[in-house]
Short mmCIF file of C-alpha atoms in Angstrom, two decimals:
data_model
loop_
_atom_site.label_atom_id
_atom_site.label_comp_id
_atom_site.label_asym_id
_atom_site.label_seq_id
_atom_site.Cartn_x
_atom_site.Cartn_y
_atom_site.Cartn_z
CA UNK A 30 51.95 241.29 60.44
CA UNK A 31 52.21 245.34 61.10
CA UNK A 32 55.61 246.65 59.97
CA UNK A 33 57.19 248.36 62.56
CA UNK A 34 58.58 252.01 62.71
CA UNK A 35 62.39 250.83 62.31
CA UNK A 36 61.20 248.39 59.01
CA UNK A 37 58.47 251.67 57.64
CA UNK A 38 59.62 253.54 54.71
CA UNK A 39 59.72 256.67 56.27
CA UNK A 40 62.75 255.74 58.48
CA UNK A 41 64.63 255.01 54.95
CA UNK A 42 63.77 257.91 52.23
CA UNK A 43 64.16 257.30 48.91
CA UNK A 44 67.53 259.75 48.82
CA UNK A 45 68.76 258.61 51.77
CA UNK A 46 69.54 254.46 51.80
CA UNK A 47 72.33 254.61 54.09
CA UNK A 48 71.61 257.86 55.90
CA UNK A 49 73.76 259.84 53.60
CA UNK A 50 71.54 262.33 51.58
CA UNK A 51 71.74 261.92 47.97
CA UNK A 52 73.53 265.07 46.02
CA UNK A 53 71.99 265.95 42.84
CA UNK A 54 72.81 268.49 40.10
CA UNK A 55 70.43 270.03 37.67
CA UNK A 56 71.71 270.56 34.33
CA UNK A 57 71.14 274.57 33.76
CA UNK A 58 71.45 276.24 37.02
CA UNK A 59 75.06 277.30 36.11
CA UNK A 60 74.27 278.30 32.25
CA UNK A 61 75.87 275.21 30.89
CA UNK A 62 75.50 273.58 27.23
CA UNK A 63 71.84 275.57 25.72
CA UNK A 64 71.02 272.14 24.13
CA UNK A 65 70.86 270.15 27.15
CA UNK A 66 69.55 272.52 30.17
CA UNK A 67 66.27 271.49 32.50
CA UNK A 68 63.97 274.63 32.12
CA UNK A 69 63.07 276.17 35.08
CA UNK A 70 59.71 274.81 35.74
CA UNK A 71 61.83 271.43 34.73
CA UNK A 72 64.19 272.31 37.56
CA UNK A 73 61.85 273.43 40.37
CA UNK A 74 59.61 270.04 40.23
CA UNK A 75 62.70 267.99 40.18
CA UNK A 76 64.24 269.54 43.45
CA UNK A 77 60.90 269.81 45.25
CA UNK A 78 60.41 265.66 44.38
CA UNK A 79 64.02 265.30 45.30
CA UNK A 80 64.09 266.85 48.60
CA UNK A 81 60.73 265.35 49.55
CA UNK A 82 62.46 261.92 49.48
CA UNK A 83 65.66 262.38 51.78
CA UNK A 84 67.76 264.43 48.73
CA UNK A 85 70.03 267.72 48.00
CA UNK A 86 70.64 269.95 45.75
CA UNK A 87 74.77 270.95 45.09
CA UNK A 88 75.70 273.91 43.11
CA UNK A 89 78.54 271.95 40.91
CA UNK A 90 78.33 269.36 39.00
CA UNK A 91 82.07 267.60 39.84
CA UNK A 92 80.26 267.13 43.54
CA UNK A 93 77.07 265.64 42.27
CA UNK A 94 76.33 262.02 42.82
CA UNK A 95 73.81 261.88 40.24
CA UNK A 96 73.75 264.59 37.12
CA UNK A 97 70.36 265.10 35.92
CA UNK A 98 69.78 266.60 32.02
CA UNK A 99 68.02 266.90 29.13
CA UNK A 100 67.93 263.29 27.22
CA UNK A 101 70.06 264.57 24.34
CA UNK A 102 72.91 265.42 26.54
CA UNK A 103 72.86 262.10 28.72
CA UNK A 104 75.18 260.14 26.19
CA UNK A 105 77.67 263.01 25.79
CA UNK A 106 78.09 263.81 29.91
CA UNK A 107 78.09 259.90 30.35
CA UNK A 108 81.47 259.97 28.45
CA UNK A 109 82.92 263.19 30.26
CA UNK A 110 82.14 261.12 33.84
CA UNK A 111 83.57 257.77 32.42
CA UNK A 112 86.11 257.85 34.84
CA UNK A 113 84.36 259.44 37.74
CA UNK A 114 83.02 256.45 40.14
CA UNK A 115 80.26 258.48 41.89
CA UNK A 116 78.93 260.51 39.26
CA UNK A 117 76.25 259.33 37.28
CA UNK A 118 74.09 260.98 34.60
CA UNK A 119 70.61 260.50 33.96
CA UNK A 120 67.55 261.84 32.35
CA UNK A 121 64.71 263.99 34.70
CA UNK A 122 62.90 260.33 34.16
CA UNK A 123 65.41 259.14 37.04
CA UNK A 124 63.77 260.67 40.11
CA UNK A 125 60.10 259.56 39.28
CA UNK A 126 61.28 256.24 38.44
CA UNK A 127 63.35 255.77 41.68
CA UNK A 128 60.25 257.33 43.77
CA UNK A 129 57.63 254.85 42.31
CA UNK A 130 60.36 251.85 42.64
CA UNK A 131 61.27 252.67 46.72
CA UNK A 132 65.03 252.56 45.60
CA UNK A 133 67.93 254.58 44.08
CA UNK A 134 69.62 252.62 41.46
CA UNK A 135 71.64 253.28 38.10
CA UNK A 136 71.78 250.85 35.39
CA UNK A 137 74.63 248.58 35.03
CA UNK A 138 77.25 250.27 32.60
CA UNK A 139 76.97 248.12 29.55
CA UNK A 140 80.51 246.74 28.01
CA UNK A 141 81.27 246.75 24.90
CA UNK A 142 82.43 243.69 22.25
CA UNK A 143 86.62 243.97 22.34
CA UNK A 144 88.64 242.14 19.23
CA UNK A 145 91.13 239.13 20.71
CA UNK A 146 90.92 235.92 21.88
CA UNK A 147 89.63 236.11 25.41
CA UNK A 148 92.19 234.60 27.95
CA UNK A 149 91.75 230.62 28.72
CA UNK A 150 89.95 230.20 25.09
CA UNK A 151 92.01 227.00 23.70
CA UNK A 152 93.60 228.66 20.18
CA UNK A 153 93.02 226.75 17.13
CA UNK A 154 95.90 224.71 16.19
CA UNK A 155 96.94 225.30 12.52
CA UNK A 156 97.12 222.11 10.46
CA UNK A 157 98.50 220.90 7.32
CA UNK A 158 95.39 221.68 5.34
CA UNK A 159 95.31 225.40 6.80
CA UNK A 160 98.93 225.79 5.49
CA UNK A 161 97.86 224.00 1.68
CA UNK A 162 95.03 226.60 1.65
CA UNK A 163 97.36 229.04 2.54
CA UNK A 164 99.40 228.72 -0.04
CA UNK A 165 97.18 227.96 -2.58
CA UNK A 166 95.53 231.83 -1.72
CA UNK A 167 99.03 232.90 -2.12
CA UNK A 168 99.68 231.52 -5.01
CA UNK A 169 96.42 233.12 -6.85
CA UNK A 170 96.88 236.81 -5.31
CA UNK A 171 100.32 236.85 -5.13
CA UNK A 172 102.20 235.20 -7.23
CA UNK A 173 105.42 236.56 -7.84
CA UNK A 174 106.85 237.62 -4.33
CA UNK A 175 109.34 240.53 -5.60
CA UNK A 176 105.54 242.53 -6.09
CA UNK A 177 105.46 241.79 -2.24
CA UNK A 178 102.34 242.43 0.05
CA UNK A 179 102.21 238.78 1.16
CA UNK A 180 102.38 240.32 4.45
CA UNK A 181 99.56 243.24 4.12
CA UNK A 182 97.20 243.79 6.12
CA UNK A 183 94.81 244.20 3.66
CA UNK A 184 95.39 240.65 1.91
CA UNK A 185 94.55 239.46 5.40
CA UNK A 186 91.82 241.11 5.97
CA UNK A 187 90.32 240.41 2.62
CA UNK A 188 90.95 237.07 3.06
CA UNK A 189 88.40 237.31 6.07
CA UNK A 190 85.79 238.82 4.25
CA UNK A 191 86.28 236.54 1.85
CA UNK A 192 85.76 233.42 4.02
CA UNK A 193 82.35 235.20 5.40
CA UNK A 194 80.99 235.68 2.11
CA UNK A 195 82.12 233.14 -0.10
CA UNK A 196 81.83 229.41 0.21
CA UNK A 197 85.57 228.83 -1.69
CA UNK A 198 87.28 230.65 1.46
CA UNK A 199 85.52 229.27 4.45
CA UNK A 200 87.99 227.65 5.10
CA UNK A 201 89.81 230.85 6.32
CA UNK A 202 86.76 231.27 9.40
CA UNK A 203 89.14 228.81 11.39
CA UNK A 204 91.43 231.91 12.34
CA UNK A 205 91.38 235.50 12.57
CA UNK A 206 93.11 237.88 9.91
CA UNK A 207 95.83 238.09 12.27
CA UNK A 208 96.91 234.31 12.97
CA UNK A 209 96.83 233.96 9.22
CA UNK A 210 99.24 236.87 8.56
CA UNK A 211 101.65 235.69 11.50
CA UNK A 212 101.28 232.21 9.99
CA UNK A 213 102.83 233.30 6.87
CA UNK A 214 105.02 235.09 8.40
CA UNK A 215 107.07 232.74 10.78
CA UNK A 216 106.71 229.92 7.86
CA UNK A 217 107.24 232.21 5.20
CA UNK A 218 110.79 230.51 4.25
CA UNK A 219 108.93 227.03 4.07
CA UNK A 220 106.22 228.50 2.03
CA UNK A 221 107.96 230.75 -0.56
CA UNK A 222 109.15 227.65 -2.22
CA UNK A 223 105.83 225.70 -2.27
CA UNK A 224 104.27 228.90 -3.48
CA UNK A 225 106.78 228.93 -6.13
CA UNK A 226 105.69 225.53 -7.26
CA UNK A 227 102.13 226.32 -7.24
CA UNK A 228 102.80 229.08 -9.68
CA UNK A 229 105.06 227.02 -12.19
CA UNK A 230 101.99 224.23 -12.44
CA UNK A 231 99.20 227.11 -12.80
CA UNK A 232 100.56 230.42 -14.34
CA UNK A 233 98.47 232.98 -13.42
CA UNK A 234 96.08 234.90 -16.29
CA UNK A 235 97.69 237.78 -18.25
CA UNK A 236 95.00 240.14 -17.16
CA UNK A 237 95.52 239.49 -13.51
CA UNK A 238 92.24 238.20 -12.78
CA UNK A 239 92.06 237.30 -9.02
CA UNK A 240 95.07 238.80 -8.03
CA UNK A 241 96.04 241.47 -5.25
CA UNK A 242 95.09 245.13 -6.95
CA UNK A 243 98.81 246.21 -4.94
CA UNK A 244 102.56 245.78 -6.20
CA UNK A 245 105.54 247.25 -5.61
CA UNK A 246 106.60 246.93 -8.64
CA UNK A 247 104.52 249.34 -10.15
CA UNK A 248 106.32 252.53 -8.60
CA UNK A 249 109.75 250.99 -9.67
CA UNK A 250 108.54 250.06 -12.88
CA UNK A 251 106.89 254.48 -13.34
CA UNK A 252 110.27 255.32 -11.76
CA UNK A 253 112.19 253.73 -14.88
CA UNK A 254 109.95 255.04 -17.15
CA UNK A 255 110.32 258.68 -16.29
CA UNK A 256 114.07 258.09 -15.87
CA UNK A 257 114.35 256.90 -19.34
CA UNK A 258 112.22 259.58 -20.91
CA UNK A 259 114.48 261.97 -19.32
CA UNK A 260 117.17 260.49 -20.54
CA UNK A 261 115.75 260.57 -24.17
CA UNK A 262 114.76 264.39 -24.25
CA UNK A 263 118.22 265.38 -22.83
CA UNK A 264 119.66 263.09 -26.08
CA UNK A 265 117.83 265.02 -27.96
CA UNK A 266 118.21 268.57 -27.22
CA UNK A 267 122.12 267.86 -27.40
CA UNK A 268 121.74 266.46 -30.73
CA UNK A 269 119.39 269.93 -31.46
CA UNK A 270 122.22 271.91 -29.95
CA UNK A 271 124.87 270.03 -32.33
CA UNK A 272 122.49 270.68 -35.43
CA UNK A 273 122.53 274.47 -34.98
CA UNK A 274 126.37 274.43 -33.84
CA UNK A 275 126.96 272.95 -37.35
CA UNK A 276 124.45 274.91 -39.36
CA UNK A 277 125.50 278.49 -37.29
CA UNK A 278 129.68 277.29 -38.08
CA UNK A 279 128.32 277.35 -42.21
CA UNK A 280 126.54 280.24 -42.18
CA UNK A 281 129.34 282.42 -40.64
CA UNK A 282 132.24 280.90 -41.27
CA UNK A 283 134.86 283.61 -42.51
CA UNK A 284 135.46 285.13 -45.80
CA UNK A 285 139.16 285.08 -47.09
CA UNK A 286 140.46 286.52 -49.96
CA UNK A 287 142.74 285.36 -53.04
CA UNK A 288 145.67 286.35 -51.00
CA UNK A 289 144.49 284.67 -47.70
CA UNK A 290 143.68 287.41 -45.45
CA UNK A 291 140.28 287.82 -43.83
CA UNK A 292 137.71 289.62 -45.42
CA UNK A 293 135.94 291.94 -43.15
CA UNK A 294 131.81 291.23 -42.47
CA UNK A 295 130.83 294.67 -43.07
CA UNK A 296 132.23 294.47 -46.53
CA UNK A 297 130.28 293.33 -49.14
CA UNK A 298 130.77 290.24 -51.39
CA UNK A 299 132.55 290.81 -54.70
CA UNK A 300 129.61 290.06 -56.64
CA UNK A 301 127.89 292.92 -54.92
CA UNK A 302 130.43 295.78 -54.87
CA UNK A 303 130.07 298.34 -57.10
CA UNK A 304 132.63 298.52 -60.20
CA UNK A 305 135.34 301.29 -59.58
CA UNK A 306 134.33 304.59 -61.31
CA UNK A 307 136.32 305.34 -64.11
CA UNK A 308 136.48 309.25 -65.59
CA UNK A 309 133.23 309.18 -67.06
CA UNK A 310 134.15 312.66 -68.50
CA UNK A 311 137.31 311.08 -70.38
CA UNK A 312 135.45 307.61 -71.13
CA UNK A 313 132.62 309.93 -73.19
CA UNK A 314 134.50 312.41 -74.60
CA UNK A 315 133.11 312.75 -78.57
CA UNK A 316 137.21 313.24 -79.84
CA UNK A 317 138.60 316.26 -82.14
CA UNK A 318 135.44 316.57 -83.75
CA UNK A 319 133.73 317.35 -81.13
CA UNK A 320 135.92 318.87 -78.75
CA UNK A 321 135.75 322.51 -79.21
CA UNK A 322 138.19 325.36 -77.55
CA UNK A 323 136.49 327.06 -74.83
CA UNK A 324 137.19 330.25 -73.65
CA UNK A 325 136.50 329.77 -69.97
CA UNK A 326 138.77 331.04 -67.82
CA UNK A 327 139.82 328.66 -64.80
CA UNK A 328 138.20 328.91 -61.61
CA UNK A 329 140.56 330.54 -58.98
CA UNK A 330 142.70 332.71 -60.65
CA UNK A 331 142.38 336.43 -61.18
CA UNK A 332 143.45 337.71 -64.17
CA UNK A 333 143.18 341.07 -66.32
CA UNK A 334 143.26 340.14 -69.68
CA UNK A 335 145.15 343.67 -71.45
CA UNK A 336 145.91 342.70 -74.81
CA UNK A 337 145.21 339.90 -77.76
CA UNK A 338 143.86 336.75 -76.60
CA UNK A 339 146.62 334.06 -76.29
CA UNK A 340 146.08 331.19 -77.68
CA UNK A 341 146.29 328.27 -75.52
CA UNK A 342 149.48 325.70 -75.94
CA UNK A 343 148.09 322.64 -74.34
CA UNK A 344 148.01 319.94 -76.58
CA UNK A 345 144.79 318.90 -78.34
CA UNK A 346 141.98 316.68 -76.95
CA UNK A 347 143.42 316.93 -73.19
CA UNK A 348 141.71 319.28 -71.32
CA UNK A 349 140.23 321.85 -73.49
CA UNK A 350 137.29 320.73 -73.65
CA UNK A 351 136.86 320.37 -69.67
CA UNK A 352 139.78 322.91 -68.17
CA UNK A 353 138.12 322.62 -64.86
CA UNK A 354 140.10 319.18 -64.47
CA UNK A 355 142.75 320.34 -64.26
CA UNK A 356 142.44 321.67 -60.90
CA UNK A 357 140.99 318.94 -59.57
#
């Protein structure tokens, strides 16, 4: 049957579906991001193919319908228009694609995987076997609960991996990380003691083998150390300190003589001071023998001597042998 001229495809351009032109925006024509810009040539063959088929050009991209760039900038500028229900970005592959299909149409946006339980999904009910392997994990990683973490994040997670990747924990596939943790944690005065129990009946290894690599008791435990190694090098710089006090109170303790007065320091031992001089003059004189008169006169008196000498009347051995003594 002939189509007629209201069905032809010339009374619908490509551009055009409703009657409302198409507005398109060529990545470049305002100097935008170098990496992602049509060239020229690029730009010309798109607008002539555009307009051809019921289409505009706009100046801006924010009143574009449809952005049109390089392929390494369609994944960025689909992020910047996220939010913007009319604008869509595409590669120049767009307009011949639309052309040879008779229709303008984007791709769906695809959706993404989100974590949680999607609504109306029945949850897993926990049982008593969930809580016995519960505790039983527990009771290996964490045995003692004062080095805490039984409600880490990272024991639950690891718990996870573990029941993806090891046969021994597949049991923990029947709930997410999460349920696990809030398990614990709303039973965790029910479980405590069973853990307890567990532990008494199977002591875990000295070497921690299989245990959580975390504790809290470990900064405590540092904490005490470094207090009580400051504590032992104070001890012992006061017991330094009292060592010197004692040897400095020995070395300079005061002198005090037979009488009980204080000897001054700058005076010398009496081991060291010299012997008081005596008259070496008298202590070596020779005796009569060898004293002999001397007719010296003494120093510091003028005298004119006019007649006989006079013999001298002091008596013998005293100072005529040395007459300057006697002015001294």
């Amino acid at each position: 049957m002939a189509r007629s001229r209201q069905n032809s495809p010339q009374d619908h351009p490509v551009f055009a579906p409703d009657g409302r032109p198409i507005l398109f925006y060529l990545w470049g024509s305002n100097d935008e991001q170098p990496g992602w810009r049509l060239s020229p040539g690029q730009r010309e063959e798109l607008r002539n193919k555009i307009t051809e088929h019921g289409g505009l050009i706009c100046e801006h991209p924010e009143n574009a319908d449809t952005v049109i760039v390089k392929e390494e900038g369609v994944q960025p500028l689909t992020e910047r228009y996220a939010r913007l229900r009319t604008a869509y970005v595409e590669p120049p592959q767009f307009v011949g694609a639309c052309i040879r299909n008779r229709r303008y149409a984007h791709k769906p946006v695809p959706q993404r995987p989100m974590s949680g339980r999607p609504d109306g999904r029945p949850r897993t009910p926990f049982t008593a076997e969930d809580d016995r392997h519960l505790c039983e994990y527990l009771a290996t990683t964490i045995p003692f609960a004062e080095n805490g973490g039984r409600q880490s994040e990272k024991l639950y997670r690891g718990l996870e991996e573990d029941g993806q990747m090891t046969r021994t924990y597949r049991w923990a596939k029947r709930h997410t990380w999460q349920s696990w943790k809030e398990r614990y944690k709303k039973r965790k005065h029910i479980f405590d003691p069973i853990i307890a129990e567990l532990v008494n009946k199977n002591p875990p290894s000295q070497d921690r083998k299989g245990q959580f690599p975390y504790s809290r008791l470990v900064n405590k435990r540092n904490a005490f150390m470094r207090f009580q190694e400051q504590q032992r090098q104070e001890e012992e710089e006061e017991e330094e300190e009292e060592e010197e006090e004692e040897e400095g109170y020995g070395e300079f303790q005061p002198r005090v003589d037979e009488d009980g007065y204080i000897i001054p320091d700058d005076e010398p031992p009496p081991h060291e001071q010299e012997a008081p001089r005596r008259n070496a003059r008298r202590d070596t004189d020779p005796g009569p023998r060898g004293r002999i008169a001397s007719s010296v006169e003494p120093r510091g008196r003028a005298r004119t001597q006019t007649g006989p000498p006079q013999r001298s009347h002091t008596p013998p051995g005293e100072f005529e042998a040395h007459p300057e003594e006697y002015y001294e």
